Amino acid sequence: QALGVTYQRPDSDRYNYPEAYLRARIVGMLGGRAAEEIVYGTKTTGAESDIEQATALARRMVTRWGMSERVGLVQLAPRDNPYLNGQGEFGTSKPFSEETAEVIDSEVLRIINESHDQAKQLLTEHRKQLDALAQALVARETLNEQEILDVTGLPRAPALDTAMLPVANGGGTA
């Protein structure tokens, strides 16, 4: 159903990510919509999956991982469990007030809007590279990471600083 797909492969299997990394992922997810707005001056339904994924990630940042100053360090959503058939740890009712729900929605919207604005800013600044990438995709349909770097002339993204991240097996720094 997707008109275009961008796959962001992680460098390695991890269980812990810094907030800056998660926000960068959301910026990347919203890049297609931002490009539509910049290039065509309109919005289409093509960004549906990206918006869904970005919203879900922002909601987890706010409700599960304490990445909102306004909400704080309170778990407001259960850990995902495919065996609960959508019933979750908290059942069908929310364990928080309508006022808290409004704050959650506000914080999710803030993260999404900030990320969308950042995506538009980056694509506007790099419009020449955006156009070169679009031309290459029309010509070849699929590009790997190195081909994208070659076409755009952009450098590889800096590596995620793993010095402060615990490793997947539970070790690491405290």
CSV table of C-alpha atoms in Angstrom, one decimal:
chain,number,residue,atom,x,y,z
A,1,GLN,CA,0.0,0.0,0.0
A,2,ALA,CA,3.0,2.3,0.5
A,3,LEU,CA,3.9,4.5,-2.4
A,4,GLY,CA,7.4,4.7,-1.1
A,5,VAL,CA,9.3,3.1,1.8
A,6,THR,CA,12.3,4.3,3.7
A,7,TYR,CA,14.0,1.6,5.9
A,8,GLN,CA,16.2,2.8,8.7
A,9,ARG,CA,18.4,0.0,9.6
A,10,PRO,CA,19.9,0.2,13.1
A,11,ASP,CA,23.7,-0.1,13.4
A,12,SER,CA,23.3,-2.9,15.9
A,13,ASP,CA,20.7,-4.5,18.1
A,14,ARG,CA,20.0,-2.2,21.0
A,15,TYR,CA,17.4,-1.8,23.8
A,16,ASN,CA,18.3,1.7,25.0
A,17,TYR,CA,18.4,4.8,22.8
A,18,PRO,CA,19.0,8.4,23.8
A,19,GLU,CA,16.3,11.0,23.3
A,20,ALA,CA,18.2,12.8,20.6
A,21,TYR,CA,18.4,9.6,18.6
A,22,LEU,CA,14.6,9.0,18.9
A,23,ARG,CA,13.9,12.6,17.9
A,24,ALA,CA,16.2,12.2,14.9
A,25,ARG,CA,14.2,9.1,13.9
A,26,ILE,CA,11.0,11.0,14.0
A,27,VAL,CA,12.5,13.8,11.9
A,28,GLY,CA,13.5,11.1,9.4
A,29,MET,CA,10.0,9.6,9.4
A,30,LEU,CA,8.4,13.0,8.7
A,31,GLY,CA,10.9,13.8,5.9
A,32,GLY,CA,8.6,12.5,3.2
A,33,ARG,CA,5.7,14.7,4.2
A,34,ALA,CA,8.0,17.7,4.6
A,35,ALA,CA,9.4,17.1,1.1
A,36,GLU,CA,5.9,17.0,-0.3
A,37,GLU,CA,5.2,20.4,1.3
A,38,ILE,CA,8.4,21.9,0.1
A,39,VAL,CA,8.5,20.6,-3.4
A,40,TYR,CA,4.8,20.5,-4.3
A,41,GLY,CA,3.2,22.9,-1.8
A,42,THR,CA,0.7,20.3,-0.8
A,43,LYS,CA,0.0,17.2,1.4
A,44,THR,CA,-1.0,13.7,0.2
A,45,THR,CA,-2.0,10.5,1.9
A,46,GLY,CA,1.4,9.0,1.1
A,47,ALA,CA,2.7,9.9,4.6
A,48,GLU,CA,0.1,7.8,6.5
A,49,SER,CA,2.5,5.1,7.7
A,50,ASP,CA,5.2,7.6,8.5
A,51,ILE,CA,2.8,9.7,10.6
A,52,GLU,CA,1.5,6.6,12.4
A,53,GLN,CA,5.0,5.4,13.3
A,54,ALA,CA,6.2,8.9,14.3
A,55,THR,CA,3.2,9.3,16.5
A,56,ALA,CA,3.6,5.9,18.2
A,57,LEU,CA,7.3,6.6,18.9
A,58,ALA,CA,6.5,10.1,20.3
A,59,ARG,CA,3.7,8.7,22.5
A,60,ARG,CA,6.1,6.0,23.9
A,61,MET,CA,8.7,8.8,24.6
A,62,VAL,CA,6.1,10.6,26.7
A,63,THR,CA,4.1,7.8,28.3
A,64,ARG,CA,6.8,5.1,28.9
A,65,TRP,CA,10.3,6.5,28.8
A,66,GLY,CA,10.0,9.8,30.8
A,67,MET,CA,11.1,12.0,27.9
A,68,SER,CA,8.7,14.8,28.7
A,69,GLU,CA,9.4,17.4,31.4
A,70,ARG,CA,5.6,18.2,31.7
A,71,VAL,CA,4.6,14.5,32.2
A,72,GLY,CA,7.7,13.5,34.2
A,73,LEU,CA,8.9,10.1,35.2
A,74,VAL,CA,5.6,8.2,35.4
A,75,GLN,CA,4.7,5.2,33.4
A,76,LEU,CA,1.4,6.0,31.8
A,77,ALA,CA,1.3,3.2,29.2
A,78,PRO,CA,2.0,-0.5,29.5
A,79,ARG,CA,5.0,-2.2,27.9
A,80,ASP,CA,4.0,-3.7,24.5
A,81,ASN,CA,2.9,-7.4,24.9
A,82,PRO,CA,1.5,-9.2,21.8
A,83,TYR,CA,-0.1,-11.9,24.0
A,84,LEU,CA,-2.5,-9.5,25.7
A,85,ASN,CA,-4.6,-8.8,22.5
A,86,GLY,CA,-4.6,-5.1,23.0
A,87,GLN,CA,-5.7,-5.3,26.7
A,88,GLY,CA,-2.3,-4.2,28.0
A,89,GLU,CA,-1.2,-4.2,31.6
A,90,PHE,CA,-3.7,-1.5,32.5
A,91,GLY,CA,-6.7,-3.2,30.9
A,92,THR,CA,-9.2,-1.2,29.0
A,93,SER,CA,-9.3,1.9,31.2
A,94,LYS,CA,-6.7,4.6,31.5
A,95,PRO,CA,-4.9,4.8,34.8
A,96,PHE,CA,-4.8,8.6,34.6
A,97,SER,CA,-7.1,11.6,34.5
A,98,GLU,CA,-8.5,13.4,31.4
A,99,GLU,CA,-6.2,16.4,32.4
A,100,THR,CA,-3.2,14.1,32.2
A,101,ALA,CA,-4.4,12.7,28.8
A,102,GLU,CA,-4.6,16.2,27.5
A,103,VAL,CA,-1.0,16.9,28.6
A,104,ILE,CA,0.1,13.6,27.0
A,105,ASP,CA,-1.6,14.6,23.7
A,106,SER,CA,-0.1,18.1,23.9
A,107,GLU,CA,3.4,16.7,24.5
A,108,VAL,CA,3.1,14.2,21.6
A,109,LEU,CA,1.9,16.9,19.3
A,110,ARG,CA,4.8,19.2,20.4
A,111,ILE,CA,7.4,16.5,19.6
A,112,ILE,CA,5.8,15.8,16.3
A,113,ASN,CA,5.5,19.5,15.3
A,114,GLU,CA,9.1,20.2,16.4
A,115,SER,CA,10.3,17.2,14.4
A,116,HIS,CA,8.3,18.2,11.3
A,117,ASP,CA,9.6,21.8,11.5
A,118,GLN,CA,13.1,20.4,11.8
A,119,ALA,CA,12.6,18.1,8.8
A,120,LYS,CA,11.3,21.1,6.7
A,121,GLN,CA,14.2,23.2,7.8
A,122,LEU,CA,16.8,20.6,6.9
A,123,LEU,CA,15.2,19.8,3.5
A,124,THR,CA,14.9,23.5,2.7
A,125,GLU,CA,18.6,24.0,3.6
A,126,HIS,CA,19.5,21.0,1.5
A,127,ARG,CA,17.1,21.5,-1.4
A,128,LYS,CA,19.8,20.9,-4.0
A,129,GLN,CA,20.6,17.5,-2.5
A,130,LEU,CA,16.8,16.7,-2.2
A,131,ASP,CA,16.3,17.4,-5.9
A,132,ALA,CA,19.4,15.3,-6.8
A,133,LEU,CA,18.1,12.4,-4.7
A,134,ALA,CA,14.6,12.6,-6.3
A,135,GLN,CA,16.1,12.5,-9.8
A,136,ALA,CA,18.2,9.4,-8.8
A,137,LEU,CA,15.2,7.6,-7.4
A,138,VAL,CA,13.2,8.3,-10.6
A,139,ALA,CA,16.1,6.9,-12.6
A,140,ARG,CA,16.9,3.9,-10.4
A,141,GLU,CA,13.9,3.4,-8.1
A,142,THR,CA,16.0,1.9,-5.3
A,143,LEU,CA,19.1,3.3,-3.7
A,144,ASN,CA,21.3,1.9,-0.9
A,145,GLU,CA,23.0,4.1,1.7
A,146,GLN,CA,26.2,4.5,-0.3
A,147,GLU,CA,24.4,5.5,-3.5
A,148,ILE,CA,22.4,8.1,-1.5
A,149,LEU,CA,25.6,9.6,-0.2
A,150,ASP,CA,27.2,9.6,-3.6
A,151,VAL,CA,24.1,11.2,-5.3
A,152,THR,CA,23.7,13.9,-2.6
A,153,GLY,CA,27.3,14.5,-1.8
A,154,LEU,CA,26.4,14.5,1.9
A,155,PRO,CA,28.7,12.9,4.5
A,156,ARG,CA,27.7,9.8,6.4
A,157,ALA,CA,25.8,10.6,9.6
A,158,PRO,CA,27.9,10.6,12.7
A,159,ALA,CA,27.9,7.4,14.7
A,160,LEU,CA,25.6,7.1,17.7
A,161,ASP,CA,27.7,7.8,20.8
A,162,THR,CA,27.4,4.5,22.6
A,163,ALA,CA,29.8,5.3,25.5
A,164,MET,CA,26.8,6.1,27.8
A,165,LEU,CA,24.4,3.4,26.6
A,166,PRO,CA,24.0,0.1,28.4
A,167,VAL,CA,24.6,-2.9,26.1
A,168,ALA,CA,21.8,-5.2,25.1
A,169,ASN,CA,22.8,-8.0,27.5
A,170,GLY,CA,22.2,-5.7,30.5
A,171,GLY,CA,25.8,-4.7,31.2
A,172,GLY,CA,27.3,-1.3,30.5
A,173,THR,CA,27.5,1.9,32.4
A,174,ALA,CA,25.1,3.1,35.1
